[in-house]
Every structure is written in structure tokens, then in C-alpha cells.
Short mmCIF file of C-alpha atoms in Angstrom, two decimals:
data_model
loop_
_atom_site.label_atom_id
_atom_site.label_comp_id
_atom_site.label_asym_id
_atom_site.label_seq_id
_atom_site.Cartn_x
_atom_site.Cartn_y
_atom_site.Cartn_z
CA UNK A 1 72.86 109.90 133.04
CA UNK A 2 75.41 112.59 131.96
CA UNK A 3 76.96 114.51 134.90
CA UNK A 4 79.56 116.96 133.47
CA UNK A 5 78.97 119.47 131.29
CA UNK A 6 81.81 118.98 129.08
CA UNK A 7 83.68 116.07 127.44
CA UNK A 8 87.72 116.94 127.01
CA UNK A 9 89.99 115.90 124.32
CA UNK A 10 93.70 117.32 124.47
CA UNK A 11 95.69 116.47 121.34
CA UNK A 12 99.63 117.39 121.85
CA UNK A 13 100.67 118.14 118.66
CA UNK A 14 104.87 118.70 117.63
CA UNK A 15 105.13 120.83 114.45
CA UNK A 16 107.45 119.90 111.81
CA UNK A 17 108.01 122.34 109.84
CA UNK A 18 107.59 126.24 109.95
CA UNK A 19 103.69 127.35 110.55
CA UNK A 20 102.41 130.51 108.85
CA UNK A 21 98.72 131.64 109.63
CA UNK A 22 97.97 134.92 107.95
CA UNK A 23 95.69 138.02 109.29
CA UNK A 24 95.47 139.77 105.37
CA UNK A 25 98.06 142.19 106.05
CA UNK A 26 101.62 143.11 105.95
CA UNK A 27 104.31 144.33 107.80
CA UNK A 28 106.32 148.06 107.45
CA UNK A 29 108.76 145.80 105.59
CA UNK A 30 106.19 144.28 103.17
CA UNK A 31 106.02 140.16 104.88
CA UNK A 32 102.27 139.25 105.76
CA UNK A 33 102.26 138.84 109.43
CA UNK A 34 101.35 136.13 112.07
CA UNK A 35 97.85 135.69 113.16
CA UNK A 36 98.05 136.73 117.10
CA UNK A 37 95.58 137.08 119.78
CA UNK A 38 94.59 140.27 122.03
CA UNK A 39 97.64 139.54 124.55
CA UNK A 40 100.23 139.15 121.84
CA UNK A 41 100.74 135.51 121.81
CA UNK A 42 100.86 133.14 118.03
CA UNK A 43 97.92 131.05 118.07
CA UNK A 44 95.95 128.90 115.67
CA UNK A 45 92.51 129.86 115.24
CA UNK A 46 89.00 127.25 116.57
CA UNK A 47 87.58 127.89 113.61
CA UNK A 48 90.75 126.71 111.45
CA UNK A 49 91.17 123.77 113.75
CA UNK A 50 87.46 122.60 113.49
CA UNK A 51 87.75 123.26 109.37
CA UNK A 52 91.26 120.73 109.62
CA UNK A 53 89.14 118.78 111.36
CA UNK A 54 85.79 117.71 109.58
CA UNK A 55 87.82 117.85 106.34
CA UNK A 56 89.91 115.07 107.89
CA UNK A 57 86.59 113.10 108.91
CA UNK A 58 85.46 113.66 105.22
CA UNK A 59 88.46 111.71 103.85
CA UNK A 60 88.68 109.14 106.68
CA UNK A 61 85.59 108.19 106.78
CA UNK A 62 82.98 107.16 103.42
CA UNK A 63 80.17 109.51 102.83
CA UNK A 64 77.70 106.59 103.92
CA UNK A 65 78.77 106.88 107.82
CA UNK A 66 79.44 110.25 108.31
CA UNK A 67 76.81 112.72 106.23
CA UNK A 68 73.91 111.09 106.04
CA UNK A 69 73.57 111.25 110.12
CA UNK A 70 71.70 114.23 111.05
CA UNK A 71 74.35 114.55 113.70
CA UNK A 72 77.00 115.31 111.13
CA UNK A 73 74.40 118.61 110.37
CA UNK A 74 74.34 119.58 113.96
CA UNK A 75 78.09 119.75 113.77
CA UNK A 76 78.81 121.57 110.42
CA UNK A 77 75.79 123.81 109.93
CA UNK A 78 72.30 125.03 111.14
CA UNK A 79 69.71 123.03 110.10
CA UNK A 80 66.63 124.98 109.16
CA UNK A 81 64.07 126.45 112.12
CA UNK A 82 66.78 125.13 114.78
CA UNK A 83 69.91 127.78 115.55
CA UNK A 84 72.22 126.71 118.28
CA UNK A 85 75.71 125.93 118.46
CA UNK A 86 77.44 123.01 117.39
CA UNK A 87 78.04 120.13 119.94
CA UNK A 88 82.20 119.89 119.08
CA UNK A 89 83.72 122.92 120.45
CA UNK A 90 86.71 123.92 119.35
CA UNK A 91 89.45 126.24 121.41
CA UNK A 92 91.66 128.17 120.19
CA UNK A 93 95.65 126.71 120.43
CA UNK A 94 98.20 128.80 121.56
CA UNK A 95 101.69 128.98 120.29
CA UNK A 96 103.50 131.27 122.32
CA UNK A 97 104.92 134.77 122.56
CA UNK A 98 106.92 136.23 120.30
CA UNK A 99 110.03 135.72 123.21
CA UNK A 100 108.92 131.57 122.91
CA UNK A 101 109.50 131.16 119.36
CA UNK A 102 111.84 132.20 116.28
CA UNK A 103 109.75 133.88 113.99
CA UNK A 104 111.37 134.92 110.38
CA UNK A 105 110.60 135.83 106.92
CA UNK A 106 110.30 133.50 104.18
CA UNK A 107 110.43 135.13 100.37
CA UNK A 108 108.45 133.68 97.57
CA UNK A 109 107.83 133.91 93.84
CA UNK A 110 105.33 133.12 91.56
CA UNK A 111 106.32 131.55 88.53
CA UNK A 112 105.14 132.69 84.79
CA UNK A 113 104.09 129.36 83.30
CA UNK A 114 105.10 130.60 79.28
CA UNK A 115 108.09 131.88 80.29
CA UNK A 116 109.63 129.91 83.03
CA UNK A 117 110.77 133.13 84.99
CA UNK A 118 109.16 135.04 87.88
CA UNK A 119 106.49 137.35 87.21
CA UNK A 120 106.59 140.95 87.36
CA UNK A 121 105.45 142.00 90.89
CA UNK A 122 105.15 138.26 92.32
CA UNK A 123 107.84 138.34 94.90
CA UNK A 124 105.96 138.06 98.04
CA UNK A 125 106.85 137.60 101.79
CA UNK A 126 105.74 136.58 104.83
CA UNK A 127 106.36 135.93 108.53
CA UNK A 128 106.74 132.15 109.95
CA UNK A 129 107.35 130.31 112.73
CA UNK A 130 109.68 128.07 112.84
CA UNK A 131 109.50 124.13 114.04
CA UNK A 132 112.52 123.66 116.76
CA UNK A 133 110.97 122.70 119.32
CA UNK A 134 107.00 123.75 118.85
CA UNK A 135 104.43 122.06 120.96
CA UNK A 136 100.89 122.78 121.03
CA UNK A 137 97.90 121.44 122.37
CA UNK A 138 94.30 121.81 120.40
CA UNK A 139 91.33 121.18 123.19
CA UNK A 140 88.08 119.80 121.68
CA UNK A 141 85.19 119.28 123.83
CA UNK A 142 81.64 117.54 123.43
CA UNK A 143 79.43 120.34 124.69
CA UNK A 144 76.93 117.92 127.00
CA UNK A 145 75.13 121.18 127.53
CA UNK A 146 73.63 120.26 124.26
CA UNK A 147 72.06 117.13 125.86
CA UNK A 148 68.80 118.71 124.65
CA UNK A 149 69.58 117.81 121.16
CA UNK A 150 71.91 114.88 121.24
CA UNK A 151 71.27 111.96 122.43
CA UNK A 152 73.24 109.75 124.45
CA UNK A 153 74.06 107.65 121.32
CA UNK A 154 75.28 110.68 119.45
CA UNK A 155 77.03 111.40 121.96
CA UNK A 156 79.00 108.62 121.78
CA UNK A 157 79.31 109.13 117.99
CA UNK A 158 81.13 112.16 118.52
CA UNK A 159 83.24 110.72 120.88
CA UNK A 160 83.80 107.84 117.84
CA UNK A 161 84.83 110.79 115.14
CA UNK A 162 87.10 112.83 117.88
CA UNK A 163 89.13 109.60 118.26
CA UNK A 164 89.09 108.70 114.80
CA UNK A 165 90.72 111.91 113.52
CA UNK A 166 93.38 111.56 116.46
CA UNK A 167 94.17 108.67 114.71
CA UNK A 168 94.33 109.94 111.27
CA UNK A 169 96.58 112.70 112.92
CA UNK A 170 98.97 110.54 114.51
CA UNK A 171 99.36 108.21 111.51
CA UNK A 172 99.37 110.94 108.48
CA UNK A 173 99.66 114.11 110.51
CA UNK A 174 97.65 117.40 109.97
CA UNK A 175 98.51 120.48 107.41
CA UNK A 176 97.84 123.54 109.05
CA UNK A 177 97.81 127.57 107.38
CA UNK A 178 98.85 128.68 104.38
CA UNK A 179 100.96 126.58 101.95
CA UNK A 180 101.17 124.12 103.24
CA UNK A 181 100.90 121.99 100.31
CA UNK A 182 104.55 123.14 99.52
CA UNK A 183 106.12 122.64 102.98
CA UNK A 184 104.36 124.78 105.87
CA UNK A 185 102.27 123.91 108.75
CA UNK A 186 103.00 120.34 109.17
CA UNK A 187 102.64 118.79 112.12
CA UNK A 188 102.14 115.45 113.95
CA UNK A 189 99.98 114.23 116.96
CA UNK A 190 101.88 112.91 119.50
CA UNK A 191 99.81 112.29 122.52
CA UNK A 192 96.28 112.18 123.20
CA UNK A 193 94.48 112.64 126.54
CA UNK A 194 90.53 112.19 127.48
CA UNK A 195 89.24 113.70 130.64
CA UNK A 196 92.85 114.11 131.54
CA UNK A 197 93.67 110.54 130.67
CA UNK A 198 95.91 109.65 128.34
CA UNK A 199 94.91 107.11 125.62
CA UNK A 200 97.83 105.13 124.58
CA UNK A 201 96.42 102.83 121.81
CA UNK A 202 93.89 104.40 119.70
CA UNK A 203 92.40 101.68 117.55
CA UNK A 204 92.04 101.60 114.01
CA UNK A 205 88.14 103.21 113.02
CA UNK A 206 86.08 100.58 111.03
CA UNK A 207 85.92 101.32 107.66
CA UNK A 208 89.35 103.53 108.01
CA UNK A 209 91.02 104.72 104.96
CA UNK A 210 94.15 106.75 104.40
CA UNK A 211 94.01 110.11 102.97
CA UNK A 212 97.35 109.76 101.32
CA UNK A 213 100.04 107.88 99.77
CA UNK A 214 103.20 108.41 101.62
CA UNK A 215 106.50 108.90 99.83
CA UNK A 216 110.13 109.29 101.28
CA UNK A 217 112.35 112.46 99.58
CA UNK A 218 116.28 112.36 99.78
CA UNK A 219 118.19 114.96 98.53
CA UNK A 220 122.24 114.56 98.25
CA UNK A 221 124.40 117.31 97.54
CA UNK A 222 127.95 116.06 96.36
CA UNK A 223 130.38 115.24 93.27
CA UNK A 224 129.02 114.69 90.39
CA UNK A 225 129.48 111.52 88.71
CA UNK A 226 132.23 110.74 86.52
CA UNK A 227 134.69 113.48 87.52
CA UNK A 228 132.35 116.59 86.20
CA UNK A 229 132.85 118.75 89.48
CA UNK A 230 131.13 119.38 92.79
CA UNK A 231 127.88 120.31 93.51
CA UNK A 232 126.98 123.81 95.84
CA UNK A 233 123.35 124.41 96.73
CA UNK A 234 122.31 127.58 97.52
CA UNK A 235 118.43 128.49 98.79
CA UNK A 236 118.67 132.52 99.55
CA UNK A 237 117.11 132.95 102.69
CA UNK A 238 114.59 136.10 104.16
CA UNK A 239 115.13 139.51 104.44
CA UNK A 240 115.13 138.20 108.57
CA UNK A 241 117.77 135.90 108.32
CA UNK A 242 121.24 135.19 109.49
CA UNK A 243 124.07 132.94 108.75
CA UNK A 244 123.59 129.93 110.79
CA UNK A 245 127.48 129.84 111.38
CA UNK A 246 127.90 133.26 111.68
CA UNK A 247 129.47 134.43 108.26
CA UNK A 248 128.79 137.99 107.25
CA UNK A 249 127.18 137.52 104.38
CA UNK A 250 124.32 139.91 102.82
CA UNK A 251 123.89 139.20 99.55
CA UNK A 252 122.66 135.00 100.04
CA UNK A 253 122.42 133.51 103.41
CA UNK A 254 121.47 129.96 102.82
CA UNK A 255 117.95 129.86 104.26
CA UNK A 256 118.06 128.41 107.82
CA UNK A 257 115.60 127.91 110.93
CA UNK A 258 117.89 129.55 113.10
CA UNK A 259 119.35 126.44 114.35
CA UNK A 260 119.11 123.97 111.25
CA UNK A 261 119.22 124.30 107.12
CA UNK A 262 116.59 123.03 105.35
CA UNK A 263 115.55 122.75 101.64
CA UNK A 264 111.88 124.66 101.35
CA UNK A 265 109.44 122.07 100.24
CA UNK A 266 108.02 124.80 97.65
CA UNK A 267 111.44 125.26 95.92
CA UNK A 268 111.50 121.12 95.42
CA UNK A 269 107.49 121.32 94.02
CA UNK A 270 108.52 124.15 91.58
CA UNK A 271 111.26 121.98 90.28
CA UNK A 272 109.60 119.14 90.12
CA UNK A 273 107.00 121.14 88.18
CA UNK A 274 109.09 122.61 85.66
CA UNK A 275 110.37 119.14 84.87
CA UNK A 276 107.49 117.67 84.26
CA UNK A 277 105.91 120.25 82.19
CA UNK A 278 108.99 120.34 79.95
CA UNK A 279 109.36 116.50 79.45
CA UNK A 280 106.10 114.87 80.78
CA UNK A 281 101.92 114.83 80.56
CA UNK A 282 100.34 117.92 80.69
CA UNK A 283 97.78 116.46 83.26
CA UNK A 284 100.83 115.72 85.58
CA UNK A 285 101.05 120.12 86.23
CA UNK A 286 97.30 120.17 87.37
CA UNK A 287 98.89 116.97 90.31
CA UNK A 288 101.28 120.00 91.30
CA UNK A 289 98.57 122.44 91.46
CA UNK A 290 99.23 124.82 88.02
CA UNK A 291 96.27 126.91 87.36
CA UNK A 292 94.48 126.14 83.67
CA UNK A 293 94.45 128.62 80.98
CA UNK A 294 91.14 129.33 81.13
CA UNK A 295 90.16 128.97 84.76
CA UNK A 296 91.06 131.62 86.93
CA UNK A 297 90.91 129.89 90.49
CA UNK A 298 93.80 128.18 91.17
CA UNK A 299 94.02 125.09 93.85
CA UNK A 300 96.92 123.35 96.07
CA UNK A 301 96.67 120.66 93.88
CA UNK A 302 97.05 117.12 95.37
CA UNK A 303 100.84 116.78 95.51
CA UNK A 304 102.74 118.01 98.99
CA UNK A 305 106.20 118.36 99.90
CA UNK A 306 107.31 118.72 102.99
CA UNK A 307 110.44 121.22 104.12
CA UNK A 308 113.34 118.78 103.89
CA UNK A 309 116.08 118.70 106.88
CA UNK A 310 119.89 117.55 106.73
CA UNK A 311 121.01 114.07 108.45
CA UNK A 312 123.82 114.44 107.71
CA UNK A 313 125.10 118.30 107.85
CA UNK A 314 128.06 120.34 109.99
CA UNK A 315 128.79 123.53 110.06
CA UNK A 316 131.98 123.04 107.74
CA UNK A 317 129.62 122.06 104.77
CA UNK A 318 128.82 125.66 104.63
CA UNK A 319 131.15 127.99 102.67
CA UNK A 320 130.96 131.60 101.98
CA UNK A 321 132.28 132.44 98.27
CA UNK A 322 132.53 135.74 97.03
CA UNK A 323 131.33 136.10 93.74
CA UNK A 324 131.30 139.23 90.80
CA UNK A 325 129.84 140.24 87.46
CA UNK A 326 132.66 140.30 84.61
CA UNK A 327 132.15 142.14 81.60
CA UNK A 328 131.53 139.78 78.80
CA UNK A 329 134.10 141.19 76.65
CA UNK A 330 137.18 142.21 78.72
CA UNK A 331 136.51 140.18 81.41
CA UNK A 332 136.69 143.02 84.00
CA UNK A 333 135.00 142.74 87.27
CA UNK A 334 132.44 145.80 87.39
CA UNK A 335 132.97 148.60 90.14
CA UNK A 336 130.57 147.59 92.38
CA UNK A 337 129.40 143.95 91.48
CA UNK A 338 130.85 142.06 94.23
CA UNK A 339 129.15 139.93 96.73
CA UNK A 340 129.39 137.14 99.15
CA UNK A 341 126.86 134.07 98.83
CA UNK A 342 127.03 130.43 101.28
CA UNK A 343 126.98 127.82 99.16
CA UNK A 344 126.30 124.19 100.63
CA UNK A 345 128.37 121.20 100.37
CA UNK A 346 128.50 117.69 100.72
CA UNK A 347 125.08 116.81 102.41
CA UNK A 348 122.24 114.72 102.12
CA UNK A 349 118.49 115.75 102.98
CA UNK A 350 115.32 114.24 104.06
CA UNK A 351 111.60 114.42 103.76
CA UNK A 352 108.06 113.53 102.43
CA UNK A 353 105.78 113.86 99.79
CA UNK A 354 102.70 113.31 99.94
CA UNK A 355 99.91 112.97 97.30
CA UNK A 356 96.07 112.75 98.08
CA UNK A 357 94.21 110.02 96.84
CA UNK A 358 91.11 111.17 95.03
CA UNK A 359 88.99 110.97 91.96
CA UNK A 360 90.71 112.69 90.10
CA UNK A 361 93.63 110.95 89.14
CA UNK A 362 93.54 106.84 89.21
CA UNK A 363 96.55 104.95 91.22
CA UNK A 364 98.28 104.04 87.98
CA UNK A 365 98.46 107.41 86.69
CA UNK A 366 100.16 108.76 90.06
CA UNK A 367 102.45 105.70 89.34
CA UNK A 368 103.21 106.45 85.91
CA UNK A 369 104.15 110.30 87.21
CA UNK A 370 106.17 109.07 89.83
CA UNK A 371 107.79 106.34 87.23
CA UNK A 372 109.38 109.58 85.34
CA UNK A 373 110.11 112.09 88.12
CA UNK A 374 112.64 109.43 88.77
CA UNK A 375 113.69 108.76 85.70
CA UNK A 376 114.64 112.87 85.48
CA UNK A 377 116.03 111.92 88.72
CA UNK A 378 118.51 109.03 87.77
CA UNK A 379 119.42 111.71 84.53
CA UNK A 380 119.90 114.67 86.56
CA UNK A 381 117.57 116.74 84.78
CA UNK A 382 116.40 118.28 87.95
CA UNK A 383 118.16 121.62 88.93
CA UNK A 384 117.48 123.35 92.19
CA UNK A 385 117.86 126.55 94.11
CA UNK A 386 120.27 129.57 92.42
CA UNK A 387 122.39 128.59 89.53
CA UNK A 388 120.94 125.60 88.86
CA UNK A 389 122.43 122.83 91.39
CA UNK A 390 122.18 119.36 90.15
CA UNK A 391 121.75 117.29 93.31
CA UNK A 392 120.41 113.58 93.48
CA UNK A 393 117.50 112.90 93.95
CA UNK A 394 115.63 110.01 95.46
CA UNK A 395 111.69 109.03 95.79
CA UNK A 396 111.22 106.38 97.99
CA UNK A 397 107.60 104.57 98.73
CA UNK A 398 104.64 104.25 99.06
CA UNK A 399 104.71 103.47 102.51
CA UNK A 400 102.51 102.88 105.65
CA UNK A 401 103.01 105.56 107.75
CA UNK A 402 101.84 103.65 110.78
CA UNK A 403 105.11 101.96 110.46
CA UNK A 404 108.01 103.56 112.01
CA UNK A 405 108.69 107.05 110.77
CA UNK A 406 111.07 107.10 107.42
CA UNK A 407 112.73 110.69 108.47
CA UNK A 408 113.42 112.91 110.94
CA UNK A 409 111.82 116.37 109.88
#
């Protein structure tokens, strides 16, 4: 006999990197804002939790266990002559205010895939928050007011699948929002509580299977080998951002998180990208996520990288260096062509990549890609950020991610 009405899950989740859930609208100053709730505060959406969710189940779990149970209806859809709610309920998670978190602007670009330079009209923007310090909690109950059309038995399948994607969560993590596929919205469970309990050991699910292959980034700015000069990286931050050690710069502030640096995981995929379709397999682009000529919906693609963070960075590895347009003839600085950029020194960077395993690319193929990345690697045929840095570039893995965590992002 069931006595509550409810069965509570809390999952406390830490985010990683910088979270951006959009509402389909921008800002006086042209970024697409935050979605926020009637008193003000950031939150992530039920409905975009319970989508993360089954998704996750989907991939965890084969097709044989999961959607063939008429339960696995009663959570996902109506089933026909029968409309009631579904027996997972799913809260909304709140962030914070706007006073709790730093919030900035991140600029993007969209590429032109003939011509290798940004498209006319394709700078976008939009508001994020950042990941120092972000906890949140997502709340998922087992609505036993549903008793009428579970039984006790499904109701301890739920209870099965709720702890099976906390698993999955605390071993691979969870994308949340938009782009995440190019470093947004990760994030990472950390603790789990039932009932108000907290459930130190979650066992492995039979029949268990990893949704990714898990790959270590590094990224080291320095001298170049041989004596050819020193490396500067510079990643142009927001129209919302500052220089993290206070230089007045307004022309290119190295893109920060208010307290930390970081290389965007997008700027890392786009060079990786443009390698690859220069030197490798046209198949490799479609990994990344390119559109195809002829198709006009375009997809994520099944290769992520995470935002990468220094391990190894102080303030004095940022320098401000004012720079100016020469005429190409007499070498004369123009009247008003001076400006002040940050340029980064001397520092190495971590983070992840991971690629989904699916149909449609085989496990040797994904080798076979990752085989040349680092060959471009090892030849420095990898530029990033503005003026084409030439950093090193490492790709460590695959490894288990159950194993002690391979970065600090």
C-alpha cells in the first residue's frame, strides 16, 4: 500500500560551463536574452528538463527495455481514448536572480562554408550565465496520485529509470540549452537525494551503456618550436565584458567569465572544422555538424567541445598591446587606426570532447578522424582565435569517465 502522494528525487547539479536558455527574443542591444520566470529569477524550464531526460533514457537504455513498455507511453505521450498527465513530474529549476549570478554576452558568427569567412549578417549575440560557482537542483517526482493507472510494479520501474539517468548524469553529465554542442550548458550531477535521503552509491543499470566516448583537450599557448617566436592568443570577448585584470582596453578584451579566461568550445569546433574540411574526409564535416548542400536543416552534429579553462594561468600572462593599421606603401600609421587588444601568453588549457556514439558513423571511422586531427595537431596546422595563433594541441582518450575526472572545467 502506497501512502504518500508523491515520490521525490533531488538531483544537485554544478554547471560547468556558461548556460544559455533562450525566450526567441533580443535585447535593446541586439543579444537574445535569458529565459526567466514571473519573479525575475534564471531558471531552466520542466519541460526542457523532462526532454534532457527521456533522451538520456533513450541512449542509456536499448529500445527492447524501455519503449516497448506501455509505461514508457504513459510517460512521453497520450495514448489514444486515455488523457491524463504523465506519472514523472518535472519542476522547474531555479538559477537565481540576476544579483546571484554574472550574466554576459557572448558574440558569435556563422561561418560561409565556400568561402571560409563570416557571412554577411551572421554575427549574432546572446546573454549567458556564467559557471563560477552555479548550483542547481532539478526535483522529479513519481506522481502516486496516478496509482489509478500504474501499478505498483511500474511504479517501481520509474523509480528504476529516475536512478538510472542520475547515473548517466553523474558519470557523463547532462547538456543543457542552446549550443551546447560547442561548449554551453554543461553540467554535472553531484549529489542525489530520495525522499530527502541521500543515495551515495548509485549502481550501475543492467544493460547500461555509455552515450559517449570521452576525450581529454589541452591547449598550450607558448614558444614555438625551434626558435620561430612566441605565441599570443586572443578570443575577443562580448559587447558585456571587461578586462579580467583591469586593463582599459575596448577594442579586444580577451573573453573572460568574470573571474577566469577560458577558450569557447565553439571557437576550438570551428577550427577543428576548417581543418578537416581542407585536408581530411568530407564525411568528417557532417561529425562537426556542417549542414549538406542540399539539405536545408542543419543538426549539432555528434562532436562536442566543451569551454576549456586555464591550469595553469596568472594575471601576468595577460598583456595589453596596442596595435595600428600602416599604409601598405609608406608605412604610415592611419589617423585614427589605433587600438589596444590583450593578448595571452604562456598558458596551457583544459577540457573535453565528446562524440556520441551512434549509427551513423562506425568506431573505426571516429578513430581514423581522431588519427588526423592529431596529426594537424603534431604539424601545427591548427590556428585559433584572431590572427591566427598556432597553439599545441593535444587529444587525449577515450576514457571512462567513471574514473576520476581528467580536468577541472
Amino acid at each position: 500500500m502506497i501512502e504518500n502522494y508523491q515520490t521525490k528525487y533531488k538531483f544537485e547539479m554544478k554547471l560547468k560551463t556558461a548556460l544559455h536558455i533562450g525566450i526567441g527574443e533580443e535585447s535593446p542591444i541586439g543579444a537574445a536574452k535569458i529565459y526567466q520566470n514571473g519573479a525575475g529569477e534564471y531558471c531552466i524550464p520542466g519541460t526542457t528538463i523532462a526532454g534532457i531526460f527521456f533522451d538520456t533514457l533513450a541512449n542509456i537504455l536499448p529500445d527492447k527495455i524501455i519503449k516497448n513498455k506501455k509505461l514508457w507511453l504513459k510517460c512521453t505521450q497520450n495514448e489514444k481514448d486515455n488523457f491524463y498527465g504523465s506519472p514523472l513530474i518535472f519542476r522547474t529549476s531555479i538559477l537565481g536572480s540576476k544579483n546571484d549570478l554574472i550574466i554576459q554576452i557572448r558574440d558569435r558568427v556563422k561561418i560561409n562554408n565556400e568561402t571560409k569567412t563570416a557571412e554577411y549578417g551572421a554575427k549574432f549575440s546572446y546573454w549567458e550565465i556564467e559557471p563560477e560557482n552555479v548550483t542547481f537542483d532539478i526535483d522529479i517526482y513519481i506522481d502516486r496520485l496516478s496509482i489509478r493507472h500504474i501499478s505498483n510494479p511500474e511504479h517501481k520501474i520509474l523509480e528504476n529509470w529516475i536512478e538510472a539517468v542520475a547515473y548517466s548524469w553523474q558519470k557523463e553529465g547532462i547538456l543543457i540549452g542552446a549550443f551546447s554542442s560547442s561548449g554551453n550548458g554543461w553540467a554535472k550531477l553531484i549529489n542525489i537525494k530520495k525522499e530527502n535521503k541521500e543515495i551515495n552509491n548509485l549502481n550501475k543499470p543492467e544493460h547500461y551503456k555509455d552515450i559517449f566516448k570521452h576525450y581529454t583537450l589541452e591547449i598550450k599557448i607558448g614558444d614555438e618550436k625551434d626558435s620561430y617566436g612566441t605565441n599570443a592568443l586572443l578570443i575577443k570577448g562580448g559587447d558585456s565584458h571587461e578586462s579580467i585584470i583591469d586593463n582599459r582596453v575596448i577594442d579586444g578584451v580577451f573573453i573572460n567569465t568574470g573571474k577566469r579566461v577560458f577558450i569557447p568550445g565553439s571557437s576550438v569546433k570551428g577550427a577543428f572544422s576548417f581543418f578537416m574540411e581542407k585536408y581530411g574526409e568530407p564525411d568528417w564535416a557532417k561529425l562537426l555538424g556542417k549542414d549538406e548542400k542540399d539539405n536545408p536543416i542543419e543538426y549539432a552534429g555528434d562532436f562536442f567541445v566543451q569551454d576549456l579553462f586555464p591550469i595553469d594561468y596568472n594575471d601576468n600572462h595577460i598583456i595589453q598591446i596596442e596595435r595600428h593599421a600602416e599604409d601598405e606603401f609608406t608605412r604610415a600609421v592611419f589617423g585614427t587606426s589605433k587600438f589596444n587588444e590583450e593578448r595571452l601568453f604562456h598558458t596551457k588549457f583544459k577540457g573535453k570532447v565528446l562524440i556520441r556514439k551512434n549509427d551513423r558513423f562506425k568506431p573505426d571511422e571516429i578513430e581514423e578522424m581522431i588519427k588526423f586531427l592529431k596529426q594537424g595537431m603534431k604539424h601545427h596546422l591548427i590556428p585559433l582565435g584572431a590572427n591566427s595563433c598556432f597553439p599545441e594541441f593535444d587529444i587525449l582518450g577515450p576514457y571512462n569517465p567513471a574514473k576520476k575526472e581528467e580536468n577541472n572545467g
